[in-house]
Structure formats: C-alpha cells, structure tokens
Amino acid sequence: MPPFLLLTCLFITGTSVSPVALDPCSAYISLNEPWRNTDHQLDESQGPPLCDNHVDGEWYRFTGMAGDAMPTFCIPENHCGTHAPVWLNGSHPLEGDGIVQRQACASFNGNCCLWNTTVEVKACPGGYYVYRLTKPSVCFHVYCGHFYDICDEDCHGSCSDTSECTCAPGTVLGPDRQTCFDENECEQNNGGCSEICVNLKNSYRCECGVGRALRSDGKTCEDIEGCHNNNGGCSHSCLGSEKGYQCECPRGLVLSEDNHTCQLRFR
C-alpha cells in the first residue's frame, strides 16, 4: 500500500465527532390528537380505549386540539380517550429551572395515582412546555393535554400589559406571564393534610389510608372505631364499615350473646 494511503486511513479512523445535544424546546414531537384533551370523554361505542404505546422516551409538546400542557390535577377515569388518563402530579417549572423531574400519575378505579412514572419537564422561552415521556408499562394509559386559556377568567388585569396579570387562588402565572396554570397545593406542606393530599383543578382534598377517616377539619385522619382497635374485641374475624363493625365466626362456630366471642353451636 502506498505510504500516503496508509496515512490517510490512519487519520480518518482516528478522528471522532462528539454528538451535539439538541435543545428539546426546538427538537420535540407534537402531540395534537383531539381525544387526548381532558374534555374528551371515552365513548366505547365509537371505538376502543386508546393507549400511548408509541410514546417512548422522546421529548413531546402538546399542541392543537390536544391542549397547551399536561394537567396538574387529578383527571377522572375514562377521559382523554382511555380508561386511565395520565396527569402531572407536580407544578410546572419556571424557565430558569431548566429540566426538572416530575411524577406522572394514571387515574383509575377511584385512585388518582394507581400507576406512576417519572417524566422530565422543561419550560421553553416561547411560553410553552416540553415533556420527556416514558412508555406506559400497561394499557390503557394516555398522557392528557389541557387547555390553559391566555388571560381567561382566572387571569385578572390587562392582557396587553402582562405585568398586571394576576391569577386567582389555586392557580399560578405561567412562563409567558399571561397564562394561569393550576397550582399544586400538595407540594406545600402536603396541603396541610396529615396523610394523603390529592391535587384537583384549582383546589385539593385530603384523604386517609385504609381503616382511617377524615375528621371534621377535613385534614386530620383518625382510626375508624371498631376493627382497628384491638380487632373490635372480636375473638375471630372483624368486618368494618363506614357505619360500624361486626364480628364474624368461621364455619362451625357461632357468635355468643356478647356478639364478640365465637363458640361451638349447641344442639
């Protein structure tokens, strides 16, 4: 091989080019399907529930009839074209925050966060957000979009002078300084809830774990009287309910007159 060819080959194989990281604010995939919007309720007579099985770790932006951004409040099941709609369980970042991580939750069977995953979010200079969404582990899950109207009824002040735009309680001003987004009250001291805080649109609610109920203050949990207190005094099984509890016995035994102790059936 001629010497100059050898030198050329060595030069080419020894050179590497570092990949350039693209800004997700300009390198994203649009999600614009109308059924993805929070106002779209599932109607299985018009087709089966949908699933985001094509979403797989890329950067996405909600546009068109899908909405402006992900909702940051619990979405009822059978919305967004599917059984288990996915919403953002956390507030949107500011532009100066860069890329942040947030929890995304799927609502189903009365549980606002039956399934969850971690997504990345970034506020862009144009007043919009982009999301790095993970692929749902099961169907039927769909990432929801929501319309946040500019200078709507939640934004008081002059639309031409964005510095005067203020938002109503339960909402915060977005990066464009004109759009009011839902505020996640649960991020501040768990909303004052002693146990579980569920963020809702412009509001929130407190919930309690199994066997516990809210007190009249709507924030503090306490044990339901009965089974969770020394098994309700039952010698065997204790079945609780919202109204009280009752003792039950296994097959072959019956409750005695005290309604708590199981004994053999006398003939």
XYZ file of N, CA and C in Angstrom:
801
model
N 0.859 -1.196 0.000
C 0.000 0.000 0.000
C 0.890 1.240 0.000
N 0.615 2.223 -0.848
C 1.406 3.452 -0.873
C 1.352 4.146 0.479
N 2.460 4.782 0.889
C 2.510 5.411 2.226
C 1.437 6.454 2.451
N 1.118 7.264 1.406
C 0.127 8.325 1.636
C -1.254 7.763 1.897
N -1.560 6.561 1.316
C -2.857 5.942 1.580
C -2.947 5.457 3.021
N -1.849 4.901 3.521
C -1.831 4.429 4.899
C -2.039 5.580 5.880
N -1.368 6.706 5.613
C -1.520 7.871 6.488
C -2.945 8.402 6.454
N -3.546 8.392 5.264
C -4.927 8.866 5.136
C -5.881 8.006 5.941
N -5.713 6.672 5.869
C -6.591 5.765 6.604
C -6.440 5.952 8.106
N -5.217 6.108 8.572
C -4.997 6.313 9.998
C -5.630 7.612 10.475
N -5.564 8.637 9.675
C -6.146 9.933 10.031
C -7.654 9.846 10.143
N -8.301 9.153 9.216
C -9.764 9.062 9.206
C -10.263 8.230 10.377
N -9.654 7.062 10.610
C -10.132 6.188 11.677
C -9.832 6.748 13.057
N -8.885 7.631 13.167
C -8.540 8.181 14.474
C -9.304 9.427 14.837
N -10.199 9.892 13.965
C -10.957 11.111 14.216
C -12.368 10.772 14.687
N -12.857 11.419 15.742
C -14.223 11.211 16.238
C -14.916 12.556 16.381
N -16.230 12.537 16.190
C -17.034 13.751 16.295
C -18.012 13.588 17.442
N -18.001 14.488 18.411
C -18.915 14.423 19.549
C -20.312 14.845 19.108
N -21.350 14.064 19.496
C -22.708 14.438 19.121
C -23.135 15.731 19.801
N -23.903 16.529 19.109
C -24.392 17.795 19.643
C -25.765 17.567 20.265
N -25.919 17.901 21.550
C -27.201 17.739 22.233
C -28.172 18.805 21.742
N -29.331 18.365 21.283
C -30.337 19.291 20.775
C -31.180 19.835 21.921
N -31.566 21.088 21.814
C -32.441 21.706 22.803
C -33.846 21.140 22.623
N -34.422 20.497 23.650
C -35.766 19.930 23.497
C -36.833 20.972 23.197
N -36.547 22.254 23.449
C -37.523 23.300 23.133
C -37.691 23.483 21.629
N -36.734 22.985 20.858
C -36.836 23.079 19.399
C -36.832 21.711 18.733
N -36.469 20.673 19.472
C -36.436 19.311 18.922
C -37.419 18.444 19.695
N -38.684 18.534 19.328
C -39.728 17.793 20.029
C -40.722 17.218 19.027
N -41.541 16.284 19.507
C -42.623 15.689 18.720
C -43.942 16.264 19.227
N -44.800 16.708 18.330
C -46.086 17.293 18.718
C -47.113 16.200 18.997
N -47.828 16.358 20.086
C -48.990 15.525 20.404
C -50.216 16.411 20.232
N -50.978 16.187 19.162
C -52.073 17.100 18.828
C -53.411 16.409 18.631
N -53.538 15.148 19.079
C -54.792 14.420 18.871
C -55.913 15.006 19.741
N -57.085 15.297 19.175
C -58.189 15.881 19.954
C -58.633 15.005 21.119
N -58.604 13.676 20.942
C -59.064 12.785 22.009
C -58.151 12.823 23.235
N -56.970 13.399 23.088
C -56.013 13.470 24.189
C -56.392 14.553 25.214
N -57.297 15.445 24.851
C -57.659 16.559 25.724
C -58.491 16.084 26.910
N -58.363 16.797 28.026
C -59.080 16.416 29.244
C -60.595 16.510 29.095
N -61.075 17.310 28.148
C -62.517 17.444 27.942
C -63.104 16.273 27.166
N -62.245 15.438 26.577
C -62.723 14.327 25.750
C -63.006 13.116 26.636
N -64.280 12.716 26.672
C -64.681 11.570 27.480
C -64.773 10.327 26.607
N -64.305 9.200 27.133
C -64.282 7.950 26.374
C -65.693 7.477 26.062
N -65.935 7.139 24.795
C -67.197 6.563 24.345
C -66.856 5.309 23.548
N -66.966 4.155 24.198
C -66.538 2.909 23.562
C -67.444 2.499 22.412
N -68.609 3.153 22.266
C -69.444 2.868 21.098
C -68.825 3.432 19.828
N -67.892 4.395 19.997
C -67.210 4.990 18.853
C -65.816 4.418 18.634
N -65.412 3.489 19.482
C -64.101 2.875 19.325
C -63.533 2.442 20.662
N -62.536 1.561 20.640
C -61.937 1.066 21.886
C -61.093 2.133 22.564
N -60.791 1.963 23.843
C -59.909 2.912 24.532
C -58.519 2.915 23.906
N -57.858 4.059 23.980
C -56.564 4.230 23.325
C -55.424 4.028 24.314
N -54.199 3.900 23.767
C -53.029 3.638 24.594
C -51.820 4.332 23.994
N -50.970 4.898 24.835
C -49.763 5.597 24.375
C -48.582 4.637 24.246
N -48.784 3.510 23.544
C -47.688 2.555 23.415
C -46.617 3.018 22.435
N -46.863 4.126 21.691
C -45.850 4.656 20.777
C -44.969 5.708 21.453
N -45.378 6.170 22.618
C -44.582 7.152 23.360
C -43.441 6.414 24.057
N -42.202 6.831 23.794
C -41.080 6.034 24.296
C -39.821 6.874 24.526
N -39.866 7.758 25.516
C -38.661 8.443 25.959
C -38.215 9.631 25.136
N -39.020 10.087 24.176
C -38.669 11.274 23.392
C -39.246 12.525 24.069
N -38.872 13.686 23.528
C -39.433 14.951 24.017
C -40.691 15.284 23.227
N -41.752 15.686 23.938
C -43.049 15.945 23.314
C -43.589 17.302 23.773
N -44.415 17.883 22.896
C -45.115 19.125 23.223
C -46.582 18.959 22.863
N -47.480 19.394 23.747
C -48.919 19.332 23.490
C -49.318 20.550 22.663
N -49.940 20.295 21.521
C -50.329 21.365 20.604
C -51.723 21.098 20.053
N -52.249 22.072 19.309
C -53.526 21.903 18.615
C -54.661 21.591 19.567
N -55.548 20.685 19.139
C -56.727 20.343 19.920
C -56.409 19.452 21.114
N -55.163 19.001 21.242
C -54.789 18.206 22.413
C -54.688 19.074 23.657
N -54.392 20.369 23.467
C -54.245 21.280 24.593
C -52.901 21.974 24.580
N -52.634 22.741 25.626
C -51.403 23.525 25.731
C -50.339 22.850 26.584
N -50.764 22.072 27.578
C -49.828 21.481 28.535
C -50.526 20.339 29.261
N -49.742 19.554 30.001
C -50.335 18.487 30.797
C -51.093 19.079 31.983
N -52.235 18.498 32.340
C -52.946 18.966 33.532
C -52.163 18.599 34.787
N -52.211 19.469 35.779
C -51.526 19.211 37.045
C -52.532 18.914 38.155
N -53.668 18.375 37.773
C -54.695 17.987 38.732
C -55.268 16.642 38.307
N -55.865 15.947 39.250
C -56.375 14.598 39.010
C -57.469 14.603 37.945
N -57.320 13.746 36.940
C -58.300 13.623 35.858
C -59.148 12.377 36.101
N -60.478 12.481 36.053
C -61.315 11.296 36.270
C -61.048 10.231 35.218
N -61.230 8.978 35.596
C -61.044 7.886 34.645
C -62.019 8.021 33.475
N -61.676 7.343 32.386
C -62.461 7.373 31.147
C -62.473 8.754 30.495
N -61.389 9.487 30.642
C -61.179 10.733 29.913
C -59.900 10.613 29.087
N -59.685 11.587 28.216
C -58.500 11.595 27.341
C -58.466 10.364 26.441
N -59.644 9.863 26.085
C -59.733 8.772 25.125
C -59.352 7.411 25.651
N -59.277 7.251 26.977
C -58.829 5.967 27.514
C -59.437 5.710 28.882
N -59.120 4.545 29.449
C -59.623 4.207 30.779
C -58.854 4.927 31.886
N -57.514 4.985 31.744
C -56.662 5.523 32.813
C -55.869 6.725 32.309
N -56.431 7.945 32.402
C -55.724 9.146 31.930
C -54.531 9.488 32.821
N -53.471 9.986 32.198
C -52.233 10.296 32.922
C -52.092 11.810 33.061
N -51.836 12.277 34.274
C -51.704 13.705 34.569
C -50.392 13.951 35.317
N -49.988 15.215 35.395
C -48.715 15.595 36.012
C -48.930 15.900 37.488
N -48.368 15.084 38.343
C -48.533 15.253 39.789
C -47.418 16.152 40.325
N -47.509 17.424 40.015
C -46.498 18.395 40.416
C -46.640 19.646 39.578
N -46.086 20.735 40.036
C -46.211 22.003 39.319
C -45.256 22.064 38.141
N -45.576 22.901 37.158
C -44.684 23.131 36.031
C -43.504 24.007 36.468
N -42.330 23.796 35.881
C -41.158 24.581 36.277
C -41.166 25.974 35.666
N -40.307 26.831 36.172
C -40.038 28.121 35.554
C -38.948 27.948 34.505
N -38.825 28.931 33.628
C -37.847 28.825 32.550
C -36.427 28.683 33.095
N -36.129 29.357 34.191
C -34.788 29.294 34.759
C -34.477 27.991 35.477
N -35.486 27.145 35.676
C -35.268 25.882 36.388
C -34.593 24.829 35.523
N -34.616 25.024 34.206
C -34.057 24.012 33.317
C -34.937 22.776 33.262
N -34.316 21.618 33.083
C -35.053 20.354 33.020
C -35.255 19.819 34.436
N -36.505 19.550 34.785
C -36.829 19.030 36.117
C -37.556 17.698 35.979
N -37.571 16.929 37.052
C -38.292 15.662 37.081
C -39.588 15.831 37.855
N -40.630 15.194 37.338
C -41.930 15.211 37.993
C -42.542 13.812 37.931
N -43.487 13.564 38.822
C -44.224 12.304 38.807
C -45.461 12.445 37.927
N -45.698 11.467 37.067
C -46.926 11.404 36.272
C -47.770 10.253 36.800
N -49.071 10.508 36.998
C -49.968 9.519 37.605
C -51.100 9.145 36.655
N -51.527 7.897 36.715
C -52.690 7.423 35.964
C -53.852 7.223 36.927
N -55.019 7.794 36.586
C -56.208 7.691 37.433
C -57.055 6.504 36.995
N -57.452 5.668 37.964
C -58.326 4.541 37.628
C -58.922 3.963 38.905
N -60.158 3.522 38.786
C -60.841 2.831 39.877
C -60.868 3.667 41.154
N -61.076 4.986 40.989
C -61.177 5.871 42.138
C -59.858 6.261 42.760
N -58.747 5.798 42.185
C -57.410 6.116 42.700
C -56.731 7.069 41.730
N -56.408 8.283 42.192
C -55.812 9.281 41.306
C -54.396 8.930 40.875
N -53.748 8.026 41.584
C -52.369 7.662 41.231
C -52.187 6.157 41.371
N -53.010 5.397 40.640
C -52.920 3.937 40.698
C -51.610 3.451 40.094
N -51.122 4.158 39.078
C -49.836 3.860 38.425
C -49.069 5.159 38.309
N -47.756 5.113 38.442
C -46.986 6.345 38.304
C -45.640 6.077 37.658
N -45.072 7.110 37.090
C -43.751 7.047 36.487
C -43.104 8.423 36.612
N -41.826 8.505 36.318
C -41.101 9.774 36.367
C -40.914 10.317 34.957
N -41.266 11.585 34.749
C -41.080 12.246 33.458
C -40.220 13.491 33.679
N -39.690 14.028 32.579
C -38.910 15.260 32.641
C -39.694 16.389 31.972
N -39.572 17.593 32.509
C -40.321 18.749 32.005
C -39.369 19.934 31.873
N -39.591 20.747 30.840
C -38.809 21.970 30.663
C -39.715 23.091 30.188
N -39.562 24.274 30.797
C -40.265 25.474 30.347
C -39.430 26.151 29.269
N -40.063 26.453 28.140
C -39.344 27.000 26.989
C -39.566 28.508 26.859
N -38.631 29.209 26.195
C -38.733 30.671 26.055
C -40.015 31.136 25.386
N -40.628 30.314 24.549
C -41.850 30.722 23.866
C -43.092 30.658 24.722
N -42.964 30.333 26.015
C -44.126 30.276 26.892
C -44.838 28.944 26.862
N -44.151 27.878 26.460
C -44.766 26.549 26.425
C -43.848 25.559 27.141
N -44.329 24.328 27.295
C -43.573 23.294 27.986
C -43.335 22.109 27.058
N -42.222 21.427 27.280
C -41.954 20.159 26.599
C -41.733 19.097 27.673
N -42.064 17.852 27.319
C -42.045 16.756 28.280
C -41.309 15.559 27.681
N -40.450 14.966 28.469
C -39.833 13.701 28.075
C -40.636 12.597 28.738
N -41.453 11.913 27.940
C -42.440 10.976 28.465
C -41.964 9.540 28.310
N -42.135 8.762 29.365
C -41.775 7.350 29.329
C -42.939 6.529 28.782
N -42.630 5.366 28.261
C -43.664 4.489 27.717
C -44.440 3.848 28.864
N -45.778 3.925 28.854
C -46.560 3.284 29.914
C -46.295 1.783 29.953
N -46.270 1.228 31.153
C -45.974 -0.197 31.300
C -47.142 -1.073 30.883
N -48.355 -0.539 30.953
C -49.541 -1.305 30.570
C -50.513 -0.386 29.826
N -51.463 -0.966 29.132
C -52.592 -0.225 28.573
C -53.752 -0.373 29.561
N -54.696 0.546 29.643
C -54.828 1.639 28.686
C -54.505 2.955 29.390
N -53.325 3.503 29.084
C -52.861 4.770 29.641
C -52.602 5.758 28.515
N -53.020 7.016 28.716
C -52.783 8.085 27.739
C -52.360 9.347 28.491
N -51.302 9.990 28.017
C -50.885 11.279 28.574
C -51.871 12.358 28.121
N -52.477 13.056 29.081
C -53.516 14.043 28.787
C -52.922 15.419 28.484
N -53.653 16.173 27.656
C -53.375 17.584 27.434
C -54.534 18.412 27.943
N -54.262 19.672 28.264
C -55.307 20.533 28.821
C -55.156 21.940 28.262
N -56.281 22.602 27.998
C -56.247 23.981 27.516
C -56.130 24.949 28.689
N -55.099 25.785 28.654
C -54.929 26.866 29.615
C -55.069 28.176 28.843
N -56.255 28.759 28.861
C -56.527 29.950 28.054
C -55.715 31.144 28.540
N -55.190 31.909 27.588
C -54.444 33.125 27.911
C -55.420 34.222 28.337
N -55.127 34.838 29.469
C -55.975 35.911 30.007
C -57.440 35.486 30.068
N -57.679 34.294 30.618
C -59.057 33.828 30.748
C -59.655 34.375 32.040
N -60.741 33.765 32.503
C -61.413 34.303 33.681
C -60.567 34.169 34.942
N -59.535 33.309 34.910
C -58.667 33.171 36.072
C -57.570 34.224 36.101
N -57.428 35.003 35.021
C -56.339 35.972 34.929
C -56.926 37.375 34.948
N -56.694 38.110 36.022
C -57.275 39.437 36.177
C -56.245 40.500 35.819
N -56.623 41.462 35.006
C -55.704 42.520 34.615
C -55.760 42.752 33.123
N -54.812 43.503 32.631
C -54.773 43.851 31.216
C -53.958 42.842 30.436
N -54.550 42.302 29.355
C -53.836 41.333 28.534
C -52.685 41.987 27.787
N -52.782 43.284 27.514
C -51.724 43.961 26.773
C -50.536 44.291 27.662
N -50.760 44.336 28.949
C -49.686 44.608 29.898
C -49.556 43.397 30.809
N -48.682 42.469 30.417
C -48.599 41.199 31.130
C -48.146 41.360 32.567
N -47.499 42.481 32.889
C -47.042 42.663 34.264
C -48.212 42.837 35.221
N -49.406 43.168 34.700
C -50.572 43.362 35.545
C -51.404 42.096 35.678
N -51.000 41.032 35.011
C -51.802 39.815 35.014
C -51.576 39.038 36.303
N -52.629 38.862 37.067
C -52.558 38.083 38.297
C -53.566 36.953 38.219
N -53.325 35.909 38.967
C -54.161 34.712 38.892
C -54.971 34.516 40.167
N -56.092 33.853 40.014
C -56.987 33.587 41.134
C -56.378 32.537 42.060
N -56.886 32.437 43.291
C -56.390 31.403 44.209
C -56.506 30.016 43.587
N -55.488 29.215 43.795
C -55.456 27.874 43.223
C -54.757 27.797 41.889
N -54.348 28.965 41.330
C -53.622 28.989 40.060
C -52.386 29.871 40.198
N -51.407 29.621 39.307
C -50.168 30.406 39.307
C -49.877 30.859 37.888
N -49.143 31.951 37.754
C -48.816 32.514 36.453
C -47.751 31.678 35.762
N -47.977 31.357 34.474
C -47.052 30.549 33.695
C -45.872 31.345 33.179
N -44.951 30.691 32.448
C -43.729 31.358 31.981
C -43.976 32.460 30.963
N -45.141 32.449 30.293
C -45.430 33.520 29.339
C -45.977 34.765 30.036
N -46.148 34.685 31.385
C -46.641 35.792 32.209
C -48.069 36.204 31.879
N -48.802 35.369 31.152
C -50.195 35.670 30.821
C -51.130 34.509 31.136
N -50.605 33.290 31.144
C -51.444 32.111 31.295
C -51.444 31.620 32.732
N -52.635 31.316 33.254
C -52.763 30.824 34.620
C -52.828 29.302 34.624
N -51.899 28.680 35.325
C -51.852 27.231 35.445
C -52.291 26.818 36.840
N -52.835 25.595 36.924
C -53.258 25.081 38.218
C -52.070 24.973 39.167
N -52.273 25.392 40.394
C -51.236 25.296 41.423
C -51.391 23.988 42.182
N -50.289 23.297 42.405
C -50.329 22.052 43.167
C -50.143 22.366 44.649
N -51.263 22.524 45.351
C -51.194 22.864 46.770
C -50.530 21.764 47.596
N -50.540 20.535 47.066
C -49.971 19.411 47.812
C -48.455 19.511 47.950
N -47.816 20.337 47.107
C -46.364 20.470 47.188
C -45.929 21.314 48.381
N -46.825 22.101 48.934
C -46.523 22.942 50.085
C -47.061 22.293 51.359
N -46.163 21.693 52.136
C -46.536 21.095 53.420
C -47.655 20.068 53.267
N -47.643 19.344 52.132
C -48.638 18.298 51.860
C -50.067 18.835 51.929
N -50.235 20.142 51.624
C -51.550 20.758 51.649
C -52.143 20.871 53.039
N -51.329 20.605 54.066
C -51.846 20.593 55.429
C -52.499 19.277 55.804
N -52.505 18.311 54.875
C -53.123 17.003 55.137
C -52.213 16.161 56.027
N -52.794 15.440 56.948
C -51.999 14.593 57.834
C -51.505 13.342 57.125
N -52.201 12.918 56.043
C -51.772 11.711 55.335
C -51.675 11.949 53.828
N -52.737 11.778 53.083
C -52.691 11.824 51.622
C -53.293 13.128 51.117
N -52.579 13.801 50.207
C -53.072 15.026 49.575
C -53.263 14.763 48.086
N -54.457 15.033 47.562
C -54.772 14.835 46.142
C -55.032 16.194 45.509
N -54.232 16.562 44.517
C -54.411 17.852 43.854
C -55.560 17.784 42.857
N -56.432 18.786 42.875
C -57.562 18.899 41.957
C -57.437 20.210 41.196
N -58.283 20.417 40.203
C -58.243 21.666 39.452
C -58.634 22.822 40.364
N -57.703 23.767 40.539
C -57.896 24.958 41.367
C -58.187 24.632 42.832
N -57.923 23.402 43.240
C -58.218 23.018 44.612
C -57.446 21.745 44.961
N -57.781 21.139 46.092
C -57.181 19.875 46.510
C -58.066 19.258 47.584
N -57.795 18.011 47.918
C -58.523 17.367 49.005
C -57.586 16.434 49.765
N -57.917 16.208 51.024
C -57.158 15.289 51.871
C -57.865 13.937 51.914
N -57.079 12.870 51.958
C -57.607 11.521 52.068
C -56.831 10.770 53.142
N -57.404 9.641 53.562
C -56.781 8.837 54.611
C -56.535 7.421 54.119
N -55.635 6.732 54.799
C -55.337 5.352 54.466
C -56.460 4.421 54.878
N -56.278 3.135 54.548
C -57.291 2.126 54.847
C -57.523 2.050 56.354
N -58.788 2.019 56.735
C -59.135 1.912 58.142
C -59.137 3.223 58.890
N -58.942 4.339 58.153
C -58.912 5.650 58.796
C -59.842 6.599 58.056
N -60.326 7.614 58.740
C -61.285 8.549 58.157
C -60.910 9.976 58.539
N -61.362 10.941 57.712
C -61.090 12.351 57.978
C -61.924 12.862 59.148
N -61.304 13.712 59.934
C -62.045 14.411 60.972
C -62.802 15.580 60.351
N -63.537 16.304 61.166
C -64.363 17.400 60.657
C -63.536 18.539 60.081
N -62.232 18.614 60.435
C -61.403 19.684 59.882
C -61.003 19.426 58.437
N -61.312 18.224 57.914
C -61.017 17.899 56.524
C -59.555 17.666 56.229
N -58.714 17.610 57.252
C -57.270 17.455 57.052
C -56.653 16.342 57.890
N -57.196 16.132 59.079
C -56.607 15.177 60.018
C -57.325 13.837 59.944
N -56.554 12.755 60.008
C -57.121 11.406 59.946
C -57.164 10.776 61.339
N -58.135 9.902 61.534
C -58.242 9.168 62.785
C -58.722 7.755 62.486
N -58.462 6.843 63.410
C -58.877 5.452 63.227
C -60.395 5.345 63.233
N -60.910 4.502 62.348
C -62.336 4.194 62.375
C -62.590 3.299 63.582
N -63.576 3.673 64.371
C -63.873 2.883 65.562
C -64.223 1.457 65.162
N -63.694 0.502 65.910
C -64.060 -0.883 65.642
C -62.860 -1.768 65.408
N -62.771 -2.322 64.204
C -61.808 -3.374 63.903
C -60.365 -2.963 64.121
N -60.052 -1.689 63.922
C -58.668 -1.254 64.051
C -58.287 -0.965 65.503
N -59.220 -1.177 66.390
C -58.948 -1.008 67.820
C -59.095 -2.368 68.495
N -57.975 -3.077 68.633
C -57.954 -4.394 69.280
C -58.906 -5.373 68.597
N -58.933 -5.315 67.252
C -59.781 -6.212 66.455
C -61.251 -6.086 66.828
N -61.626 -4.910 67.344
C -63.014 -4.681 67.715
C -63.476 -5.512 68.890
N -62.533 -6.186 69.560
C -62.906 -7.071 70.657
C -63.397 -8.422 70.188
N -63.325 -8.668 68.869
C -63.801 -9.938 68.312
C -62.788 -11.050 68.568
N -63.284 -12.225 68.862
C -62.384 -13.357 69.094
C -61.812 -13.897 67.794
N -62.489 -13.651 66.674
C -62.007 -14.136 65.381
C -61.994 -12.996 64.357
N -62.912 -13.001 63.397
C -62.891 -12.002 62.321
C -63.707 -10.771 62.684
N -63.191 -9.625 62.255
C -63.888 -8.354 62.457
C -64.060 -7.683 61.104
N -65.284 -7.358 60.732
C -65.582 -6.701 59.463
C -66.036 -5.274 59.732
N -65.262 -4.315 59.230
C -65.585 -2.909 59.447
C -66.363 -2.320 58.301
N -67.054 -1.233 58.563
C -67.791 -0.483 57.550
C -67.816 0.972 57.982
N -68.365 1.839 57.114
C -68.438 3.258 57.452
C -69.337 3.506 58.661
N -70.316 2.621 58.871
C -71.273 2.826 59.951
C -70.872 2.109 61.241
N -69.908 1.216 61.155
C -69.519 0.484 62.351
C -68.763 -0.777 62.007
N -69.009 -1.829 62.779
C -68.319 -3.092 62.542
C -69.152 -4.222 63.115
N -68.776 -5.455 62.751
C -69.423 -6.620 63.323
C -68.429 -7.772 63.363
N -68.604 -8.648 64.342
C -67.747 -9.816 64.474
C -68.346 -10.979 63.689
N -67.483 -11.797 63.122
C -67.925 -12.977 62.393
C -67.108 -14.181 62.833
N -67.690 -15.350 62.643
C -67.056 -16.590 63.085
C -66.781 -17.508 61.905
N -65.767 -18.362 62.027
C -65.510 -19.337 60.965
C -66.584 -20.414 60.948
N -66.585 -21.218 59.896
C -67.583 -22.277 59.750
C -67.504 -23.236 60.945
N -68.656 -23.572 61.478
C -68.727 -24.484 62.619
C -68.869 -23.781 63.950
N -68.646 -22.445 63.957
C -68.788 -21.676 65.186
C -69.856 -20.607 65.002
N -70.432 -20.159 66.114
C -71.447 -19.107 66.074
C -71.093 -18.056 67.121
N -71.652 -16.867 66.941
C -71.430 -15.797 67.912
C -72.203 -16.069 69.195
N -71.572 -15.771 70.289
C -72.256 -15.892 71.574
C -73.124 -14.658 71.799
N -73.774 -14.592 72.939
C -74.688 -13.489 73.212
C -73.981 -12.144 73.311
N -72.663 -12.150 73.562
C -71.957 -10.864 73.653
C -71.619 -10.283 72.281
N -71.941 -11.043 71.211
C -71.708 -10.622 69.821
C -70.236 -10.388 69.498
N -69.348 -10.941 70.299
C -67.916 -10.782 70.066
C -67.159 -12.111 70.099
N -67.670 -13.054 70.873
C -66.964 -14.318 71.071
C -67.606 -15.424 70.251
N -66.755 -16.222 69.585
C -67.239 -17.361 68.807
C -67.227 -18.619 69.677
N -68.263 -19.428 69.527
C -68.362 -20.656 70.305
C -68.975 -21.755 69.456
N -68.889 -22.986 69.963
C -69.467 -24.119 69.247
C -70.980 -24.002 69.232
N -71.568 -24.493 68.145
C -73.031 -24.483 68.040
C -73.590 -25.604 68.917
N -74.464 -25.257 69.859
C -75.075 -26.254 70.733
C -76.385 -26.723 70.124
N -76.584 -28.023 70.148
C -77.823 -28.595 69.620
C -78.786 -28.894 70.757
